[in-house]
Short mmCIF file of C-alpha atoms in Angstrom, two decimals:
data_model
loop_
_atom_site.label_atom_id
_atom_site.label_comp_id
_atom_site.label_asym_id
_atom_site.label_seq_id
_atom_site.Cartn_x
_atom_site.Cartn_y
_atom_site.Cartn_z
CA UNK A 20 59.00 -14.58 12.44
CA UNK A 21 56.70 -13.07 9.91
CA UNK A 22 54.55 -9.99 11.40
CA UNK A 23 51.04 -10.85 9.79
CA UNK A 24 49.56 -10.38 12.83
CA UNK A 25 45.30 -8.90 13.33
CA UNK A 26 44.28 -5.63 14.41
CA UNK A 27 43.39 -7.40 17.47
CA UNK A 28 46.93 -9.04 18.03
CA UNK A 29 48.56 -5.59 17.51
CA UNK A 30 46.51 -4.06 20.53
CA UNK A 31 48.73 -2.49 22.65
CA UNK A 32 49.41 -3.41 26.04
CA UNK A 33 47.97 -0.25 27.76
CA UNK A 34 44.87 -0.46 25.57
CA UNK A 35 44.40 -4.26 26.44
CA UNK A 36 44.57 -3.45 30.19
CA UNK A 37 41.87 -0.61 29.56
CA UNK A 38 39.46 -2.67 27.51
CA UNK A 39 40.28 -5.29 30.61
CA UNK A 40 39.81 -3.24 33.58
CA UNK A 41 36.41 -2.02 32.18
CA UNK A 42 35.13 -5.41 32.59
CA UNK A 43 35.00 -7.88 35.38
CA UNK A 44 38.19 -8.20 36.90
CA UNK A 45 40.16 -11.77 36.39
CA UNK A 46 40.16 -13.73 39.33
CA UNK A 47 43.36 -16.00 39.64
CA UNK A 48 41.70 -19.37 40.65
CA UNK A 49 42.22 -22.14 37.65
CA UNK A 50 38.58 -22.09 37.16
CA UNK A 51 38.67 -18.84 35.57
CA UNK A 52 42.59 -19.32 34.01
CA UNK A 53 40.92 -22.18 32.26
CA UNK A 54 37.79 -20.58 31.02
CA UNK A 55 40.06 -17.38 29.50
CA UNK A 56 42.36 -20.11 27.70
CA UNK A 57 39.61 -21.82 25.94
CA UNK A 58 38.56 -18.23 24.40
CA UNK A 59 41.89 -17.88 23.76
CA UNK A 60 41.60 -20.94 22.12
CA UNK A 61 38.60 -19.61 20.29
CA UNK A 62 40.82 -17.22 18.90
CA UNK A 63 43.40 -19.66 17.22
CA UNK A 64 40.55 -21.16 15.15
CA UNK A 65 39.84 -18.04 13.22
CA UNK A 66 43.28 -16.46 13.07
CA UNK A 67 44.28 -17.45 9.33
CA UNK A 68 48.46 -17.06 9.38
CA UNK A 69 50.50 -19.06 12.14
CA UNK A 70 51.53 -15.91 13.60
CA UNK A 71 47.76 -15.11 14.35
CA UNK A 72 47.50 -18.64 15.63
CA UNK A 73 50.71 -18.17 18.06
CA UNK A 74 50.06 -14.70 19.31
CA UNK A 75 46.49 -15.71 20.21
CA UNK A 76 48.19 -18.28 22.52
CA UNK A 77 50.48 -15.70 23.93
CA UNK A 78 53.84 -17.45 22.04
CA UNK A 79 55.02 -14.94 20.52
CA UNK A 80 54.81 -12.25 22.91
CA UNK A 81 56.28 -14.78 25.30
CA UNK A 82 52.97 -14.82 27.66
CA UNK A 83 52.14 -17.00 30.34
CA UNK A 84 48.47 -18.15 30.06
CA UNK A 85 47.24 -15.83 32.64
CA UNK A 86 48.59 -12.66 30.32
CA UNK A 87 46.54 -14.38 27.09
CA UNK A 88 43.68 -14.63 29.49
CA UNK A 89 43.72 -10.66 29.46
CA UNK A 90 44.42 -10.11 26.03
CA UNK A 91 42.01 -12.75 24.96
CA UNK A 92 39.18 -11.49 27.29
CA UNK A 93 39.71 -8.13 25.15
CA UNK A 94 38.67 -9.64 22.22
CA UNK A 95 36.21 -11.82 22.55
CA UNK A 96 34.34 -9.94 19.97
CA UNK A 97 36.06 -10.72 17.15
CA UNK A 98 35.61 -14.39 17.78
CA UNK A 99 32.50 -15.39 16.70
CA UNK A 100 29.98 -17.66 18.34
CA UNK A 101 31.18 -21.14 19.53
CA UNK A 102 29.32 -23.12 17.23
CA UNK A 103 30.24 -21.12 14.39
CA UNK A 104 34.32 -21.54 15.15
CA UNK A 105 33.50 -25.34 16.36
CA UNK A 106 31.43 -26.65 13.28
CA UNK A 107 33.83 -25.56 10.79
CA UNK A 108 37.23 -26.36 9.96
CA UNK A 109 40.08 -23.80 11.26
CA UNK A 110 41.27 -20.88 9.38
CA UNK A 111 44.23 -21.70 7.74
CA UNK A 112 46.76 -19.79 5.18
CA UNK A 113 46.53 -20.00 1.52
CA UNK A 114 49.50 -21.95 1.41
CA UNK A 115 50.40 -24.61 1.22
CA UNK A 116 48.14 -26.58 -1.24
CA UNK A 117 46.63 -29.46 0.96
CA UNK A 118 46.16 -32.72 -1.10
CA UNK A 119 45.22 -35.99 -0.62
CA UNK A 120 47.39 -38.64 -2.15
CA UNK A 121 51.44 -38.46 -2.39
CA UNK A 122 53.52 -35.94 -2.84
CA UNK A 123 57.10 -35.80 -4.93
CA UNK A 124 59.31 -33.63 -3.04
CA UNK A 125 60.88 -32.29 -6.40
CA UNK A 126 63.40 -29.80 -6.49
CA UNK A 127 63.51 -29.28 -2.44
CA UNK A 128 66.20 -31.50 -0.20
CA UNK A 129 65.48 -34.00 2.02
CA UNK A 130 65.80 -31.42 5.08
CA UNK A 131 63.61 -28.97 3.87
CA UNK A 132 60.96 -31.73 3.30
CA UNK A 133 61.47 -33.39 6.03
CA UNK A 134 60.75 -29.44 8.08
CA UNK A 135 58.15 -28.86 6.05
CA UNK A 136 56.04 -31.95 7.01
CA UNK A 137 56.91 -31.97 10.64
CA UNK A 138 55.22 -28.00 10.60
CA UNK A 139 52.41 -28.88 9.01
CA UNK A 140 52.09 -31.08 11.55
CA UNK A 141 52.46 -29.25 14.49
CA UNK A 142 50.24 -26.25 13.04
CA UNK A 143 47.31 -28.71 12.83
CA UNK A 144 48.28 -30.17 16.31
CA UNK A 145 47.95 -26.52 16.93
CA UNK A 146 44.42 -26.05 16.16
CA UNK A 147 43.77 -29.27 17.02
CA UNK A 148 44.20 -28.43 20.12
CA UNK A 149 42.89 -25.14 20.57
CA UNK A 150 39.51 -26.99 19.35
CA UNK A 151 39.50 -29.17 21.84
CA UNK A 152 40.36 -27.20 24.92
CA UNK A 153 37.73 -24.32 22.85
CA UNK A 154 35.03 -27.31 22.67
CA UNK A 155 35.22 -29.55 25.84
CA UNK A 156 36.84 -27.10 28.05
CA UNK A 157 35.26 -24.60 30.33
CA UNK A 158 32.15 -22.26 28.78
CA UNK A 159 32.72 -24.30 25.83
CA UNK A 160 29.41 -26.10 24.43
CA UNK A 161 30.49 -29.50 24.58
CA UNK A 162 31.88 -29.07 28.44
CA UNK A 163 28.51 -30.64 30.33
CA UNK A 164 26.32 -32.70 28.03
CA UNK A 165 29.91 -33.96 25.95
CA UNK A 166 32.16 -34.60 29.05
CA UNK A 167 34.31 -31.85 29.66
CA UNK A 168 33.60 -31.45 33.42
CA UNK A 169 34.90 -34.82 33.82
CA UNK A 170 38.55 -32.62 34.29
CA UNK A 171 40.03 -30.71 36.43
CA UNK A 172 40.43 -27.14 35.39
CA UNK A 173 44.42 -27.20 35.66
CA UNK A 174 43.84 -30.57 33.48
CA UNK A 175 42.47 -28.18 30.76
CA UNK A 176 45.28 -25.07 31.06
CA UNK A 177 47.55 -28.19 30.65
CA UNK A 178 46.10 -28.49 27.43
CA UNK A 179 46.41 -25.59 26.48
CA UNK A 180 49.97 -25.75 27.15
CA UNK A 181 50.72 -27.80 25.15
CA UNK A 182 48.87 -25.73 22.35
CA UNK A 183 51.56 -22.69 23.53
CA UNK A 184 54.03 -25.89 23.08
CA UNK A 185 53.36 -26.80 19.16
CA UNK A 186 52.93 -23.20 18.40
CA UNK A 187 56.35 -22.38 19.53
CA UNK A 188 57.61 -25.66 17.68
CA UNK A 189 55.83 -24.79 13.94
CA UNK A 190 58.16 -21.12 14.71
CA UNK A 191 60.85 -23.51 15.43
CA UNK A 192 60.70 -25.14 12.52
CA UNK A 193 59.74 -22.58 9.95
CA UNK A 194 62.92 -20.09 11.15
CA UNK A 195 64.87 -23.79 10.32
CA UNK A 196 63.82 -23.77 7.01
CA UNK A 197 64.11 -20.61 6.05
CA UNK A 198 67.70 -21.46 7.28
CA UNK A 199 68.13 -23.74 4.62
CA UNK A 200 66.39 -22.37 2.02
CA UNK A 201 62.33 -22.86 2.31
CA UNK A 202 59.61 -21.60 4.16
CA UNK A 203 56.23 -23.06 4.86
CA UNK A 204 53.83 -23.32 1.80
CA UNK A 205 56.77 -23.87 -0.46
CA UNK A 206 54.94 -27.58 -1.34
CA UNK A 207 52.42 -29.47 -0.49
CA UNK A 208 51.02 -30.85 2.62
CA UNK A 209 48.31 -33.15 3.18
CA UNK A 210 44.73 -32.90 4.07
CA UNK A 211 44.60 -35.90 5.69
CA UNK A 212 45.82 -34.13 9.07
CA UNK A 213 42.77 -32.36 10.01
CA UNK A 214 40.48 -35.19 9.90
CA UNK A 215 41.30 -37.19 12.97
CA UNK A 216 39.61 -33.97 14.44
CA UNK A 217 36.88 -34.19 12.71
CA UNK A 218 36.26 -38.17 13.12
CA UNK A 219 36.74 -37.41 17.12
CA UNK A 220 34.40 -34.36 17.12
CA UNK A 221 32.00 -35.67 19.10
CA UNK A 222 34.07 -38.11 20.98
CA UNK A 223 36.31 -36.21 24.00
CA UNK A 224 37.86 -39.62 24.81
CA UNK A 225 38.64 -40.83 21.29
CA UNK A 226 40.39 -36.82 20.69
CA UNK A 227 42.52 -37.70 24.01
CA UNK A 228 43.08 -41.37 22.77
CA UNK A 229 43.78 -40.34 18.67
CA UNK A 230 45.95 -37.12 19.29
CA UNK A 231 47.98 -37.03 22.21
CA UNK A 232 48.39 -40.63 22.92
CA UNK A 233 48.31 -42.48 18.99
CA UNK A 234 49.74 -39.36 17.41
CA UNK A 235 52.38 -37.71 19.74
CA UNK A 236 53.26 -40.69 20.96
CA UNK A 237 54.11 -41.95 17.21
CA UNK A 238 56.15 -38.88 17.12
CA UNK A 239 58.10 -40.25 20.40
CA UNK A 240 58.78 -43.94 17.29
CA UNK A 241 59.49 -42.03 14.56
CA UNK A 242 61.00 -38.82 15.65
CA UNK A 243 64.71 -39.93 16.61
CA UNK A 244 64.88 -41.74 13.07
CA UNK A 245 63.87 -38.16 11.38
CA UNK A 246 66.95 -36.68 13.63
CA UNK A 247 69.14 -39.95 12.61
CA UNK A 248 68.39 -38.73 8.45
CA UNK A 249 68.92 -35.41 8.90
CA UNK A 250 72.29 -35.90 10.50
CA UNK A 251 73.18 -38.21 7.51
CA UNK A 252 72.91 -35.25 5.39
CA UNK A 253 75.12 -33.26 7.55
CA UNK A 254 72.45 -31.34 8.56
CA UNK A 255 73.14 -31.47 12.33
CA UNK A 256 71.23 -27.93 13.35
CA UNK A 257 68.12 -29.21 11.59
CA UNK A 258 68.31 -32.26 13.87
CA UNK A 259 68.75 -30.70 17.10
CA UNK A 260 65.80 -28.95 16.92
CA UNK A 261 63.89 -32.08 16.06
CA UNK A 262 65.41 -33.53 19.22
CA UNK A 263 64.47 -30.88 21.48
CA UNK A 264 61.08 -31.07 19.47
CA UNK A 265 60.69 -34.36 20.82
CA UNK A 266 61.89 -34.35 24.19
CA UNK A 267 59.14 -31.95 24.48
CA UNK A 268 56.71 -34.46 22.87
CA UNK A 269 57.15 -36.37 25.52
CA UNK A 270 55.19 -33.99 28.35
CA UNK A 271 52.17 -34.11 25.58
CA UNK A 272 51.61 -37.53 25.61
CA UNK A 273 52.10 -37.65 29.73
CA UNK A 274 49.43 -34.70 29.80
CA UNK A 275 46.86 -36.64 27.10
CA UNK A 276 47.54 -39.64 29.03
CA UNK A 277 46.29 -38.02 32.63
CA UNK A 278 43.17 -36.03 30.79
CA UNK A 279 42.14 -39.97 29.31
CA UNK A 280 42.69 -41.43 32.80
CA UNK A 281 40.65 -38.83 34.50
CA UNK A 282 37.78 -39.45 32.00
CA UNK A 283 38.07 -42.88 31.84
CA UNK A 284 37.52 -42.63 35.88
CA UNK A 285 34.66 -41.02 35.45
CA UNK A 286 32.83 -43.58 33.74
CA UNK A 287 33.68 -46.42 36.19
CA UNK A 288 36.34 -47.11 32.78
CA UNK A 289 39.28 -49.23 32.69
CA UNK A 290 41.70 -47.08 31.07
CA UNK A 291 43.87 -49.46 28.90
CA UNK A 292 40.31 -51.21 27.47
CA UNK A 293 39.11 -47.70 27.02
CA UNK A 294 42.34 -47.05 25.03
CA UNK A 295 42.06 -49.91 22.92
CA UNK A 296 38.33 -49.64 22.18
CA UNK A 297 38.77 -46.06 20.80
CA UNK A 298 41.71 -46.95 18.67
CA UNK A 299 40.19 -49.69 16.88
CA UNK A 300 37.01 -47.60 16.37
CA UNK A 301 39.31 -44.35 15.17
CA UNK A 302 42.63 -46.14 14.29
CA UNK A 303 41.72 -49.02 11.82
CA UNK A 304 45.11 -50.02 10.54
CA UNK A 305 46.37 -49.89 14.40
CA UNK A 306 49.82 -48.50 15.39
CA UNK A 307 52.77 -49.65 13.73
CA UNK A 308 56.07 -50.15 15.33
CA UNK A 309 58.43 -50.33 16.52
CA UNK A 310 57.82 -48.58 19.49
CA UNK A 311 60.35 -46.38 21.22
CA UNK A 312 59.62 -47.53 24.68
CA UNK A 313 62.35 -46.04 26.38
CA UNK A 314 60.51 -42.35 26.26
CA UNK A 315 56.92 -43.86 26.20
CA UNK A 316 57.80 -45.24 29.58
CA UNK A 317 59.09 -41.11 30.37
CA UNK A 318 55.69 -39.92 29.79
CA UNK A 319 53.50 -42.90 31.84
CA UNK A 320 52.28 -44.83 28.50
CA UNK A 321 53.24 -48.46 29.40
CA UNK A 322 53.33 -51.38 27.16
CA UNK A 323 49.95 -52.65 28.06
CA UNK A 324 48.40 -49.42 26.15
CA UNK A 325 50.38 -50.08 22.63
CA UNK A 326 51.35 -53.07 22.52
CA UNK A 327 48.56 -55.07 21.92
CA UNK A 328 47.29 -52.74 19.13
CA UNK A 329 50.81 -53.32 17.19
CA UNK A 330 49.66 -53.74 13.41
CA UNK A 331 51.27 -56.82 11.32
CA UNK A 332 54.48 -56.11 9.59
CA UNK A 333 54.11 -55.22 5.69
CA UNK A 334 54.51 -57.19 3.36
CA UNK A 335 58.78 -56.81 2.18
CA UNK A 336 58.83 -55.20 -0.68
CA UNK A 337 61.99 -56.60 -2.61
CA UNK A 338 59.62 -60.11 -1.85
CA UNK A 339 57.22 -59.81 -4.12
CA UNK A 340 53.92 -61.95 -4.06
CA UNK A 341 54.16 -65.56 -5.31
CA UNK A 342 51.32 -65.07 -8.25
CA UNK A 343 48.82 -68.01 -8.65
CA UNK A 344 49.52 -69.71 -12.22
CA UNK A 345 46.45 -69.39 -14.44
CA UNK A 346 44.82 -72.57 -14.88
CA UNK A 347 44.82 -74.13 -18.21
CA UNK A 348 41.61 -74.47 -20.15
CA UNK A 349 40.25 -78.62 -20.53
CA UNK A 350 41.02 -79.19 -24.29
CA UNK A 351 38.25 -80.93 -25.40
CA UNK A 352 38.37 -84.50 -26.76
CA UNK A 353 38.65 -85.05 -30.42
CA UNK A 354 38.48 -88.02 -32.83
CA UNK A 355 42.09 -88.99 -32.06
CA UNK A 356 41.33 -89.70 -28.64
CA UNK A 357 38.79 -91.95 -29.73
#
């Protein structure tokens, strides 16, 4: 793991509990474990490399969220103010180049493209995340008038959990591919990522309903295929840690399952109708299958929530579309018709 890390990730432990102890001491209820993780949260939206990102989350030191509640706590300062870090998009490293449109792969093998896109996508789930616990959660702006209170405070360290989770997983993937040959930012990535964020910004429900329980639970479909083509090339360490990547999955999709039912209860809300309204707001072209129902059952999501969202089958593509025969101009009539 690279060592990129700020001056305020390289604080020292003693220093940390000084700058700590000259403030209000921590209490251990969840209220205040909850409120210290959303600053830590705070944190991963300005840190630019992903070992910024991870160490302001406690991964790479190994810390429990109580321990990043300290260190956090310490440096607040260095923040900014919550609607600066909120209204903008996260700090992110120079590479890789973030496009639109496709991508060719080029000179790189299947398994170090197939790594690369899976940790650019955990590294945005990563500050996906963070914004949403740093946003809805406790002493964030959004947590009264936008609907945060609606959860429980352990609701929202579960959260951030699960932002410790896909931090650890983008490390788990980038020591991979350096492995093999690559490292992050070797090609391109798309843009496309960060915007289900930014369509759900104002939205707590449709974040819980687009991210943990459309995305990560697409991750539960297409995950064991990913581990199924990386065995294929022989690359069997590559696809255990995409297994174990989604076994894990599985606990974030439970936990954005709860946080939805919990608001959804709230609002007097049937939770399936809830589900469905926000995905065809946020979702247009639906959820494709098929569905891997054997671990979407594992983390609560039953059939009623996906299954009548399933988008139409494409169109085979060695079945090409019959093409409508030009019609033939009316040939005028001449003197020999006559």
């Amino acid at each position: 793991m690279r060592r990129c890390l700020s001056a305020t990730s390289q604080l020292s432990s003693r220093a940390l509990r000084r700058s700590f102890a000259s403030s209000t001491a921590l209490a251990r209820s969840d209220d205040d474990a909850a409120w210290h993780a959303a600053q830590a949260c705070r944190l991963v939206l300005v840190s630019t490399d992903p070992a910024e990102k991870a160490a302001a989350l406690g991964v790479e030191l190994g810390e429990d969220l109580e321990q990043v509640a300290v260190r956090s706590h310490a440096a607040l300062n260095v923040s900014g103010a919550p609607s600066q870090v909120l209204d903008t998009a996260p700090a992110r490293p120079e590479k890789p180049e973030l496009v639109y449109g496709p991508f060719q792969r080029g000179n790189h093998s299947l398994p170090q493209y197939l790594l690369h896109s899976l940790a650019h996508i955990e590294l945005n789930a990563v500050d996906i995340y963070a914004h949403t616990v740093a946003a809805w959660g406790p002493g964030g702006p959004k947590h009264e008038a936008g609907g945060g209170s609606a959860l429980p405070p352990q609701l929202w360290l579960d959260l951030a959990r699960v932002a410790q989770d896909e931090a650890r997983h983008y490390f788990m993937l980038e020591r991979r591919m350096r492995a093999i040959g690559s490292f992050y930012g070797a090609m391109p990535a798309h843009r496309a990522l960060w915007s289900h964020a930014e369509d759900t910004n104002n939205d707590l429900m449709g974040r819980l309903a687009v991210i943990p329980m459309v995305q990560e639970a697409h991750a539960l479909d297409s995950g064991p295929r990913i581990d199924e083509r990386l065995r294929s090339c022989n690359d069997h360490a590559s696809a255990d840690v995409v297994a174990q990547i989604v076994q894990e999955e599985v606990d974030h999709v439970s936990v954005g399952l709860r946080c939805f039912q919990t608001a959804s209860a709230a609002q007097g809300l049937d939770p399936v109708e809830a589900f469905h309204g926000r995905v065809r707001q946020y979702v247009p072209r639906l959820l494709p299958g098929p569905f891997n129902e054997a671990l979407r059952s594992l983390a609560g999501m039953g059939p009623e929530y996906y299954k009548p969202l399933q988008s139409p089958p494409r169109r085979h593509l060695d079945k090409p579309r019959q093409r409508k025969q030009p019609k033939q101009p009316r040939r005028k009539p001449d003197a020999a018709d006559a």
